[in-house]
Short mmCIF file of C-alpha atoms and ligand atoms in Angstrom, two decimals:
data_model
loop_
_atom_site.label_atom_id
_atom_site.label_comp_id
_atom_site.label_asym_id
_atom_site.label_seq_id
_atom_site.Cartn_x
_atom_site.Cartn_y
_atom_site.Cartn_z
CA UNK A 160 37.12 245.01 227.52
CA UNK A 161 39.29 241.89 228.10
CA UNK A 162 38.50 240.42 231.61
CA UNK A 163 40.39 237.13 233.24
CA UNK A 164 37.80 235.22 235.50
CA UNK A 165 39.28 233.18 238.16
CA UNK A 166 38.12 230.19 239.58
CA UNK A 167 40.56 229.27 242.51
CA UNK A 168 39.99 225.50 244.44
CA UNK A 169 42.77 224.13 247.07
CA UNK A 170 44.87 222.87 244.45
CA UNK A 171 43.30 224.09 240.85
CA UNK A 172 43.04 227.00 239.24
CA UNK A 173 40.55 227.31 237.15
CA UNK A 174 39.97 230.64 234.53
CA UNK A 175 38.71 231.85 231.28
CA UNK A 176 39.81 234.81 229.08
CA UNK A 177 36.31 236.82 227.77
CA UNK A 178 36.03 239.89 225.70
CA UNK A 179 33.25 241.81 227.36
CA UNK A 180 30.40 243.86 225.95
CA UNK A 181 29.82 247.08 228.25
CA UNK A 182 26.27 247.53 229.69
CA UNK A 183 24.90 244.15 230.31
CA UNK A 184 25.63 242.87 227.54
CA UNK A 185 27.41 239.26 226.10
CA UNK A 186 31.21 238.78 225.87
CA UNK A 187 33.37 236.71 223.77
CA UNK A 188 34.81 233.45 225.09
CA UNK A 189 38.69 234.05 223.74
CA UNK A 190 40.43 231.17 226.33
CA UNK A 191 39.77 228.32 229.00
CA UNK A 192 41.36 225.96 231.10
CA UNK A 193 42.20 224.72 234.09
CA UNK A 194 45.50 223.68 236.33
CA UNK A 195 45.47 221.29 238.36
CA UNK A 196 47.37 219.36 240.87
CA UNK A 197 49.33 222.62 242.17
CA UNK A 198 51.63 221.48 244.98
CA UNK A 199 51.77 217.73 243.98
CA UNK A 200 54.92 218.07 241.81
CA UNK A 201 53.51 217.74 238.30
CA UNK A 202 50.43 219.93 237.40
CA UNK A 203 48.66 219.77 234.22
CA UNK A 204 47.36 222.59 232.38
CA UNK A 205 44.49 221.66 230.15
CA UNK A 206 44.26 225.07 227.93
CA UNK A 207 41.33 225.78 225.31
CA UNK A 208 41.66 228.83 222.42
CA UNK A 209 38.37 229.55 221.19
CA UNK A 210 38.97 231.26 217.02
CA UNK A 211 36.43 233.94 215.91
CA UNK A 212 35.18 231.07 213.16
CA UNK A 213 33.85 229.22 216.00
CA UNK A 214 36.98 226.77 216.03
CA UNK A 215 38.53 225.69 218.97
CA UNK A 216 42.33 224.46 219.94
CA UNK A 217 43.28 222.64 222.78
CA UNK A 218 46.39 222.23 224.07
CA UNK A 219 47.80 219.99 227.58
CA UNK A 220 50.96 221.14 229.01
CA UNK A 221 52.63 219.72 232.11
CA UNK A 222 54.38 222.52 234.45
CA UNK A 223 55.63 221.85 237.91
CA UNK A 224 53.52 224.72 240.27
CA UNK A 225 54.18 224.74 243.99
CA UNK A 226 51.36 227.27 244.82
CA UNK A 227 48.74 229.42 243.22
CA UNK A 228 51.38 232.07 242.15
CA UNK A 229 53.05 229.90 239.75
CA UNK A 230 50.21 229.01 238.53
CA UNK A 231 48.73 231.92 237.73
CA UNK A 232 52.36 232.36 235.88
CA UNK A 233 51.81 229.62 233.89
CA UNK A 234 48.48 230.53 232.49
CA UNK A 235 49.47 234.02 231.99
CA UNK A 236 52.26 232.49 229.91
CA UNK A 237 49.94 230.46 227.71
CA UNK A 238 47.41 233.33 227.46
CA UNK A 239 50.67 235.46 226.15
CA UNK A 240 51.93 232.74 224.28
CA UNK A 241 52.91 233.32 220.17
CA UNK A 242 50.39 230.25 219.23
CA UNK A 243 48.10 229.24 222.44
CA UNK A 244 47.86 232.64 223.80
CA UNK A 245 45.45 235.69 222.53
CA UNK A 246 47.10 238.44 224.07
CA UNK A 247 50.45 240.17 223.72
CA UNK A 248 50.41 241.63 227.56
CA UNK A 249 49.30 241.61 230.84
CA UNK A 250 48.03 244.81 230.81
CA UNK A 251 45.52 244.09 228.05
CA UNK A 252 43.46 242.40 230.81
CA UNK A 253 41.62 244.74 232.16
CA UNK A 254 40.30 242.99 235.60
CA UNK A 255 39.91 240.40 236.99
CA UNK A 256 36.84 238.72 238.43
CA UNK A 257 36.77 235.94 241.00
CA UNK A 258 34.62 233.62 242.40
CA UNK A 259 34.28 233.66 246.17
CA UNK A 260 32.30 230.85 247.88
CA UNK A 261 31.38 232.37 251.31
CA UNK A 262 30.80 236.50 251.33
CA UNK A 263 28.72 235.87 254.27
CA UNK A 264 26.64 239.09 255.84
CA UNK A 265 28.98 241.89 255.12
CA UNK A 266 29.78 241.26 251.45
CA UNK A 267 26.12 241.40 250.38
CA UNK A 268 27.15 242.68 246.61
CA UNK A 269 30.25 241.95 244.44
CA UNK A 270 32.52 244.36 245.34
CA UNK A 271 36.50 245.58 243.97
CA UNK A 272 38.57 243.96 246.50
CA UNK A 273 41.21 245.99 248.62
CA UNK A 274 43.16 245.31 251.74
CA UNK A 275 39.62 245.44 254.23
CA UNK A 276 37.57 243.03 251.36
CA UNK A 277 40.55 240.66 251.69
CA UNK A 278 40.21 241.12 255.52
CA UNK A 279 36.67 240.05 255.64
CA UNK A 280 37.33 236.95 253.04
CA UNK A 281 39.97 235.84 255.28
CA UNK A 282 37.93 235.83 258.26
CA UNK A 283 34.81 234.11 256.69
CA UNK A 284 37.20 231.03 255.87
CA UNK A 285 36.24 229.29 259.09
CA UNK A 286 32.76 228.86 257.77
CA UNK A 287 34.26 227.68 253.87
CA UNK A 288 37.36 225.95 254.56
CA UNK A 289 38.08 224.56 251.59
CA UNK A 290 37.13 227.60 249.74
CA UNK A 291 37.87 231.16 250.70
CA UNK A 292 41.23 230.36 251.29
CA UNK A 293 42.06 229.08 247.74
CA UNK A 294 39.80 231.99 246.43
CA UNK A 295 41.86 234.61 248.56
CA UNK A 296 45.31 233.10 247.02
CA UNK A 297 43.79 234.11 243.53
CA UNK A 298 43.01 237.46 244.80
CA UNK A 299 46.57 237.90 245.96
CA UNK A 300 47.89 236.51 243.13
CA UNK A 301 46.10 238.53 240.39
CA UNK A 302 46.92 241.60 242.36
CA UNK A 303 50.70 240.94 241.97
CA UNK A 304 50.63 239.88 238.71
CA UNK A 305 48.31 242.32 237.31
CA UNK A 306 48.20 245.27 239.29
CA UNK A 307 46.42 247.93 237.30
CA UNK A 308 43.55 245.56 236.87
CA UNK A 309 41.18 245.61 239.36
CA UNK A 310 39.64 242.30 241.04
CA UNK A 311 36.33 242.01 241.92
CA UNK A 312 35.10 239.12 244.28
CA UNK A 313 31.42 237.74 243.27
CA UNK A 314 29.85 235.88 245.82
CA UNK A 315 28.30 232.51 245.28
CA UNK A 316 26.43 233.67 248.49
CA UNK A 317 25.12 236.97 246.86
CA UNK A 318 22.55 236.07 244.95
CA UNK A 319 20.67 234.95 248.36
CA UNK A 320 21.11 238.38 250.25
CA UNK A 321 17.62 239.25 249.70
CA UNK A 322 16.31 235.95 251.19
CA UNK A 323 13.52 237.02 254.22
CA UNK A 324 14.80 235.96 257.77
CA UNK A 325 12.09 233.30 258.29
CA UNK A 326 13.80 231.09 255.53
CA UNK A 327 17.26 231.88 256.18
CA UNK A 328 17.22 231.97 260.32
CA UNK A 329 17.59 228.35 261.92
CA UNK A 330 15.61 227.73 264.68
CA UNK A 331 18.60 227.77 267.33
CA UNK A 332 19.62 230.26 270.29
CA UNK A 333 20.01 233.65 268.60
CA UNK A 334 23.44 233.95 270.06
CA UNK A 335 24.67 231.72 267.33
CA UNK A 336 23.28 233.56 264.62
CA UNK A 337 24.64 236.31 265.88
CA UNK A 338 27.97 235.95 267.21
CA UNK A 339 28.86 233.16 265.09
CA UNK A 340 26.85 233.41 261.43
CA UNK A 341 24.90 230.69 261.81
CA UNK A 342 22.18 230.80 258.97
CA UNK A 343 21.17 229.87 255.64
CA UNK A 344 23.24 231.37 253.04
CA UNK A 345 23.00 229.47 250.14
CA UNK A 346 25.27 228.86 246.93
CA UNK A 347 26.09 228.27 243.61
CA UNK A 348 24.18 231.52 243.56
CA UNK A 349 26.05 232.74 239.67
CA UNK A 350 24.55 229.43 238.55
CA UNK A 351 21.03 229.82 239.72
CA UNK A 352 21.13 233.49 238.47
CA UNK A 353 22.39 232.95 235.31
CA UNK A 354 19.85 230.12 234.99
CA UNK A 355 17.15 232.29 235.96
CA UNK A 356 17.96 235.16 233.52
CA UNK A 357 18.45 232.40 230.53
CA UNK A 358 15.43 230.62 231.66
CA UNK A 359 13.08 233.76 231.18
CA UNK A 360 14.52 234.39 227.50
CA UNK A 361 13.71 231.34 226.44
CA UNK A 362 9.93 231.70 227.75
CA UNK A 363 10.19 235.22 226.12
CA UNK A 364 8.91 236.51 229.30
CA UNK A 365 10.21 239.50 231.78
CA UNK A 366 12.37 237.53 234.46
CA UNK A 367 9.88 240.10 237.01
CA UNK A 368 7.17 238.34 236.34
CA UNK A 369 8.46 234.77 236.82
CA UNK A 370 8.43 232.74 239.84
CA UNK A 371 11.05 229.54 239.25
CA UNK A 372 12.89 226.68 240.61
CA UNK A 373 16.42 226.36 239.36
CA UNK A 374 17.50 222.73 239.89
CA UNK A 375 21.79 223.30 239.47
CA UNK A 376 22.83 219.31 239.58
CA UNK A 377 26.00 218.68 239.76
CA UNK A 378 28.70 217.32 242.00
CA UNK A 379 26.96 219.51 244.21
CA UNK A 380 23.16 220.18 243.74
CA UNK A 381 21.19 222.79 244.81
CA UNK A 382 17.56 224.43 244.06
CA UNK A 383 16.53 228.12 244.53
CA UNK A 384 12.94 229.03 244.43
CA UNK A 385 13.31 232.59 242.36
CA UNK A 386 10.48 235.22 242.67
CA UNK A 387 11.13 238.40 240.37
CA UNK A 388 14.51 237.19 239.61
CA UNK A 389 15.61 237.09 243.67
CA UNK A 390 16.25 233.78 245.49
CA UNK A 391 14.03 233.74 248.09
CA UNK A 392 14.95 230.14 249.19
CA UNK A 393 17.45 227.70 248.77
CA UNK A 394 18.08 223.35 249.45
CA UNK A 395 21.95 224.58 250.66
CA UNK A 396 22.20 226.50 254.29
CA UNK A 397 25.03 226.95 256.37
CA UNK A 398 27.04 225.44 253.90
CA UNK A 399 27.12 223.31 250.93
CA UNK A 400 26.65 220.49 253.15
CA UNK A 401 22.31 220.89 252.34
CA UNK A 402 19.61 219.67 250.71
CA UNK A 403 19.37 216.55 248.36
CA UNK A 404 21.70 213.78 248.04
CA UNK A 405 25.06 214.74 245.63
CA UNK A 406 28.29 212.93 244.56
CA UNK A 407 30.00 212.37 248.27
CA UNK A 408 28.11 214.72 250.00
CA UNK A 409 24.87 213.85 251.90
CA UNK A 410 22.73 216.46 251.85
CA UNK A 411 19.69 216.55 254.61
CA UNK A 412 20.44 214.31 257.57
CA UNK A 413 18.91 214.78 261.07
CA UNK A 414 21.31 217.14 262.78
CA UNK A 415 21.29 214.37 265.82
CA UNK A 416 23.45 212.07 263.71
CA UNK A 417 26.57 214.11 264.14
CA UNK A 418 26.03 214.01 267.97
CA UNK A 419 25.09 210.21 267.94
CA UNK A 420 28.47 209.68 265.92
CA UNK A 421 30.58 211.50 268.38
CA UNK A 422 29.17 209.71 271.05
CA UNK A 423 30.53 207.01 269.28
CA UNK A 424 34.05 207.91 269.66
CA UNK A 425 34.04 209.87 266.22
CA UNK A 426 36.09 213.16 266.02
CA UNK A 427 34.68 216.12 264.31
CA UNK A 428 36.81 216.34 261.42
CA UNK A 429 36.45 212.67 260.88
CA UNK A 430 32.32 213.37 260.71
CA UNK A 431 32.60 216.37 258.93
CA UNK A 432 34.77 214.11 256.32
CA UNK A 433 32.76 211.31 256.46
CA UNK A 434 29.55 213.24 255.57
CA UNK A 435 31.51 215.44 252.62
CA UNK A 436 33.28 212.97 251.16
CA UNK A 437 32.01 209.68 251.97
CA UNK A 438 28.13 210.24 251.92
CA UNK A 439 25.41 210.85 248.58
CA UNK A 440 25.81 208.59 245.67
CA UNK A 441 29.16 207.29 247.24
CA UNK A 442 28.25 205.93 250.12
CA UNK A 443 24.84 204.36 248.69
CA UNK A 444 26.63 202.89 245.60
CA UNK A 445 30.51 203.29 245.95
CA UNK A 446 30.21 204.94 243.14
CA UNK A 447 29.75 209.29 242.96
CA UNK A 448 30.06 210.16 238.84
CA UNK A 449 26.34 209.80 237.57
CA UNK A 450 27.51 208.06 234.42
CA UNK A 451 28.89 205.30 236.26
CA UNK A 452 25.89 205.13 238.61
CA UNK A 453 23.75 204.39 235.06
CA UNK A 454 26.46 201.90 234.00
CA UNK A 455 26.05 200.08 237.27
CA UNK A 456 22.39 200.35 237.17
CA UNK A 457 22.33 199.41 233.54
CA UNK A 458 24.04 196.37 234.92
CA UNK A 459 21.53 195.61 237.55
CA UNK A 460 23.19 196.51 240.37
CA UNK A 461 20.54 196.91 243.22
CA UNK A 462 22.10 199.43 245.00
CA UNK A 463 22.87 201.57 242.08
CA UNK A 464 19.47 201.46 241.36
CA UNK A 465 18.28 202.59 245.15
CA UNK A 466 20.91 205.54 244.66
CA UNK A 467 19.21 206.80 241.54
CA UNK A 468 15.97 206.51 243.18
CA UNK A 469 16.90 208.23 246.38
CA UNK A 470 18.67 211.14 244.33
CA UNK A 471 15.78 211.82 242.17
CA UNK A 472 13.27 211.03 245.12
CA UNK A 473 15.75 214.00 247.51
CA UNK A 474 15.23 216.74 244.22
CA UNK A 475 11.53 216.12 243.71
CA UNK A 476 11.05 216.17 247.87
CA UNK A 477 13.42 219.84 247.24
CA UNK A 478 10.94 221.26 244.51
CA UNK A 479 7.97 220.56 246.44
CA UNK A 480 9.11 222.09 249.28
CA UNK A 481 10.53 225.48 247.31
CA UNK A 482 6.99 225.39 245.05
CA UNK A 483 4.94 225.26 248.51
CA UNK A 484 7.10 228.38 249.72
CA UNK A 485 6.26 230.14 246.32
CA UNK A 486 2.91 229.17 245.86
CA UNK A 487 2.84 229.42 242.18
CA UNK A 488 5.00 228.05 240.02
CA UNK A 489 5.90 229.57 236.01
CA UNK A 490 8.85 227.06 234.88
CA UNK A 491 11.66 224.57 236.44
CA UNK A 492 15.34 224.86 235.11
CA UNK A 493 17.99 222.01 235.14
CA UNK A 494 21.33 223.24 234.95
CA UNK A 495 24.70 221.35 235.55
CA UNK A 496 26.59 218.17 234.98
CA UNK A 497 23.29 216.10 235.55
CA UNK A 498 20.63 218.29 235.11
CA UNK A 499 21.67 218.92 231.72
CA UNK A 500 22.64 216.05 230.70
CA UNK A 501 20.54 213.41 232.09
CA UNK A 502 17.00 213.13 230.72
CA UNK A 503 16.36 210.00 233.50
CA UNK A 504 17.08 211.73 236.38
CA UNK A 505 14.57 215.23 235.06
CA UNK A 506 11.92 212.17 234.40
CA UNK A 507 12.32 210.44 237.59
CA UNK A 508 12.44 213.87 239.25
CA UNK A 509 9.67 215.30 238.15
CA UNK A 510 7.71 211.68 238.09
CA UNK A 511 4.26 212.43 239.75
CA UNK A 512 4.35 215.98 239.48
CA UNK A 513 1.56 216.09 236.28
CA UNK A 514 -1.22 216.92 238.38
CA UNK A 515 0.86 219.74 239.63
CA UNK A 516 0.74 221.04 235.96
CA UNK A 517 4.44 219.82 234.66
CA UNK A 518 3.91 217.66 231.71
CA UNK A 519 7.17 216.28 230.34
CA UNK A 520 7.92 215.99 226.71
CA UNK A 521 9.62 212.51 227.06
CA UNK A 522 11.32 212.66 223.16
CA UNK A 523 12.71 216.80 223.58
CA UNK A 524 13.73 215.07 227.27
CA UNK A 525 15.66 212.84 225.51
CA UNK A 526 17.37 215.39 222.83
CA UNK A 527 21.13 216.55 223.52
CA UNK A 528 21.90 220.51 222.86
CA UNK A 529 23.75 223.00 224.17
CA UNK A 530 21.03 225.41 223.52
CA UNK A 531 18.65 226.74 226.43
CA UNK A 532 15.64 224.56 225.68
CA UNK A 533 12.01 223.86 226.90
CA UNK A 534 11.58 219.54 227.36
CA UNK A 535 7.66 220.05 228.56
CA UNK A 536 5.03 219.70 226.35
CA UNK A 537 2.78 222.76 224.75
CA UNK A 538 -0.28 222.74 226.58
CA UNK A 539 1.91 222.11 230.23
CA UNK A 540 0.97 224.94 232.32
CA UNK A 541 4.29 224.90 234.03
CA UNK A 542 6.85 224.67 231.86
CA UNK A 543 10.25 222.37 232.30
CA UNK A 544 13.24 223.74 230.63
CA UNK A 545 16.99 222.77 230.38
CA UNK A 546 19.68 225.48 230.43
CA UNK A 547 22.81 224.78 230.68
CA UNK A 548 24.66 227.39 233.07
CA UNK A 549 27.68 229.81 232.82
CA UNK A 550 29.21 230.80 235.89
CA UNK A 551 31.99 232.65 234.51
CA UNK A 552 29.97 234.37 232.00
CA UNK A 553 28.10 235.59 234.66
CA UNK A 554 31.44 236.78 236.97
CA UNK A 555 32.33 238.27 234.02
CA UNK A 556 29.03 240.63 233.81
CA UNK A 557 29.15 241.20 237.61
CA UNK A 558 32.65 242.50 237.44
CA UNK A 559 31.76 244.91 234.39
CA UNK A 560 28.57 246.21 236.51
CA UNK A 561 30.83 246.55 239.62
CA UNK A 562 33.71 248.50 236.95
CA UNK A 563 31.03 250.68 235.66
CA UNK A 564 28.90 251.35 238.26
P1 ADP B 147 30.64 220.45 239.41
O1 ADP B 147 29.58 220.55 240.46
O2 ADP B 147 31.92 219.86 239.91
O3 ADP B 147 30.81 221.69 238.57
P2 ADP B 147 29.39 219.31 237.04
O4 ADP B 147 28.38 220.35 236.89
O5 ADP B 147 30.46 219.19 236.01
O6 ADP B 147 30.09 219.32 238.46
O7 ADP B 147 28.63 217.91 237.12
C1 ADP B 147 29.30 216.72 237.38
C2 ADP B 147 28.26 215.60 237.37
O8 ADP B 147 27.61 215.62 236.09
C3 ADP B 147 28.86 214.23 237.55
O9 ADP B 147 28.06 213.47 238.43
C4 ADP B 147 28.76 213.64 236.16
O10 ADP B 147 28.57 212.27 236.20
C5 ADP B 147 27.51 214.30 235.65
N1 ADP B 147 27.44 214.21 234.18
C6 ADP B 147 28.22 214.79 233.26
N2 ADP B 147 27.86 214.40 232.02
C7 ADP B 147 26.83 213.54 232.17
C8 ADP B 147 26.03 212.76 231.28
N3 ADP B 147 26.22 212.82 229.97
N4 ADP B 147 25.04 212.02 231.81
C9 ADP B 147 24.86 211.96 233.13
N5 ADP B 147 25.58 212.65 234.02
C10 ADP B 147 26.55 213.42 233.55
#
């Protein structure tokens, strides 16, 4: 069954084209890519054809999309098209699965999306701005392009719905919690479940028996402390805001700061910017891509160097605190631009964590793959892995579960 997963951001559009399996199972990458740019007059569309003898073919077009809708024109047109394409019509896609940021307390489960889902996406942007929005223009979109398919919102929140209320309630008036949401949520919940289900093949153990910590390092970062295969905590809360140091964003600061800088004369959407996209790596080392931070710290630029350190030193201070809440730990996952990619920043994270039981294997550290792999040594009695994550893959088995259910 042919399923289109959606990836909608303020001005991209990302998607990919699988061939599903029914009943759990695998599914076929057929197509990839991404626009981007939408509303800024030219908008490139990077587009990836994967062939059956493991081949690939890329292809870069430039088309001029005002909005989401011609967008999703143009990538239906290259997913149709004689060479590029893979499919002869729309209605060989079958649905449609999209990634929603915020599902908040009433979208506890991926769900088919009608008029009352879209309601309740809508009114959750307030708390994801620069999310649900974009994701809701996808939804409308792939319902008027391909109407018999169904869409089916997954929730980056979901994975976190079984999270008790002492590590998800803040420690504020309950008014706010419950008139206004205010709680942890968590996200890049596909990631840390597809992580989590990889991560126990590879130890050839039953996922039910595992207690983890999924370290998903990317732009954003975020760990989950897994017990059973459900998240029980998280780094990110309200929102992606969270946790340990990223790109631009700055992760754990005392909540007094925002006060303190209004007091200043600061307005909120100026601190709310400020600590999005001018905070993390950025603001420590004006730089926010981790391969530049290395080239600048190659270079020995000091404060390069201190943003490495603090980055590693904000995920190790994350693990311990998600190991303490599961008091035994079987395995830690990297997943994501850095954490599966970057053998200094798993050293320096785990650095000091031996007598904890993690002993790295500094050469398979090293080693590049795109294989799920263990990097700690044999006789470590908690066992490092990398696994490199697949969000879409994973949208793509939560729609089929939500279609066959
Ligand atoms: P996103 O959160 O936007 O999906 P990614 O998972 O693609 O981001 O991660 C982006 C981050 O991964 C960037 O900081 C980038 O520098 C980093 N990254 C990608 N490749 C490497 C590499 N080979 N070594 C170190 N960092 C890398």
């Amino acid at each position: 069954m042919i399923v289109l997963v959606v990836n909608c951001g303020s001005s991209s559009f990302k998607y990919q084209l699988l061939d599903m399996e029914s009943g759990g199972g695998g599914g076929r990458l057929l197509c990839s890519g991404l626009v981007e740019r939408i509303g800024e007059g030219q908008s490139p569309l990077a587009h990836k054809k994967y062939l059956p003898d493991g081949e690939t073919r890329s292809v870069k077009l430039e088309e001029g999309c005002a909005d989401h809708r011609e967008a999703f024109r143009a990538v239906l047109a290259v997913l149709m098209h004689p060479d590029h394409g893979v499919i002869e019509r729309v209605d060989e896609i079958k649905a449609v699965g999209h990634r929603v940021v915020q599902g908040g307390e009433a979208m506890r489960r991926a769900c088919v999306v009608g008029e009352a889902e879209k309601a309740v996406i809508a009114r959750l942007a307030d708390m994801a701005p620069l999310h649900n929005p974009a994701n809701l223009q996808g939804i409308e979109v792939a319902q008027a392009f391909c109407p018999r398919a169904p869409s089916v919102a997954v929730f980056d929140t979901e994975f976190y719905a079984d999270m008790p209320a002492k590590a998800f309630r803040y420690a504020i008036p309950e008014k706010f919690y419950t008139d206004l949401g205010i709680r942890r949520y968590g996200f890049h919940g596909t990631s840390h479940k597809f992580v989590s289900r990889q991560a126990a093949l590879t130890l050839g153990r039953p996922l039910k028996d595992l207690n983890l910590i999924t370290c998903h390092l990317g732009n954003g970062c975020s760990l989950t402390a897994i017990q059973g295969g459900v998240g029980v905590d998280t780094s990110m809360g309200f929102t992606p805001l969270a946790g340990t140091i990223m790109g631009t964003r700055c992760g754990d600061v005392d909540p007094a700061v925002v006060p303190f800088l209004v007091s200043k004369g600061y307005a909120a959407a100026e601190v709310d910017r400020l600590l999005n996209k001018e905070s993390g790596l950025k603001a420590l080392c004006g730089l926010n891509d981790m391969r530049d931070v290395h080239s600048a710290k190659e270079k020995g630029d000091p404060k390069a160097q201190l943003a490495f350190e603090m980055l590693c030193y904000s995920i190790r201070r994350q693990i311990g605190a998600l190991w303490a809440c599961l008091g035994r730990v079987d395995a830690l996952a990297f997943t994501a631009g850095i954490g599966e990619n970057d053998p200094d920043v798993r050293r320096a994270s785990l650095e000091g964590l031996e007598s904890w039981g993690v002993l790295l294997d500094l050469e398979k550290n090293k080693i590049r793959s795109p294989e799920p792999r263990v990097i700690s040594r044999e006789e470590s009695s908690v066992k490092a892995l990398v696994v490199p994550t697949n969000e879409e893959l994973e949208i793509a088995r939560a729609t089929m579960e939500v279609l066959e259910k």
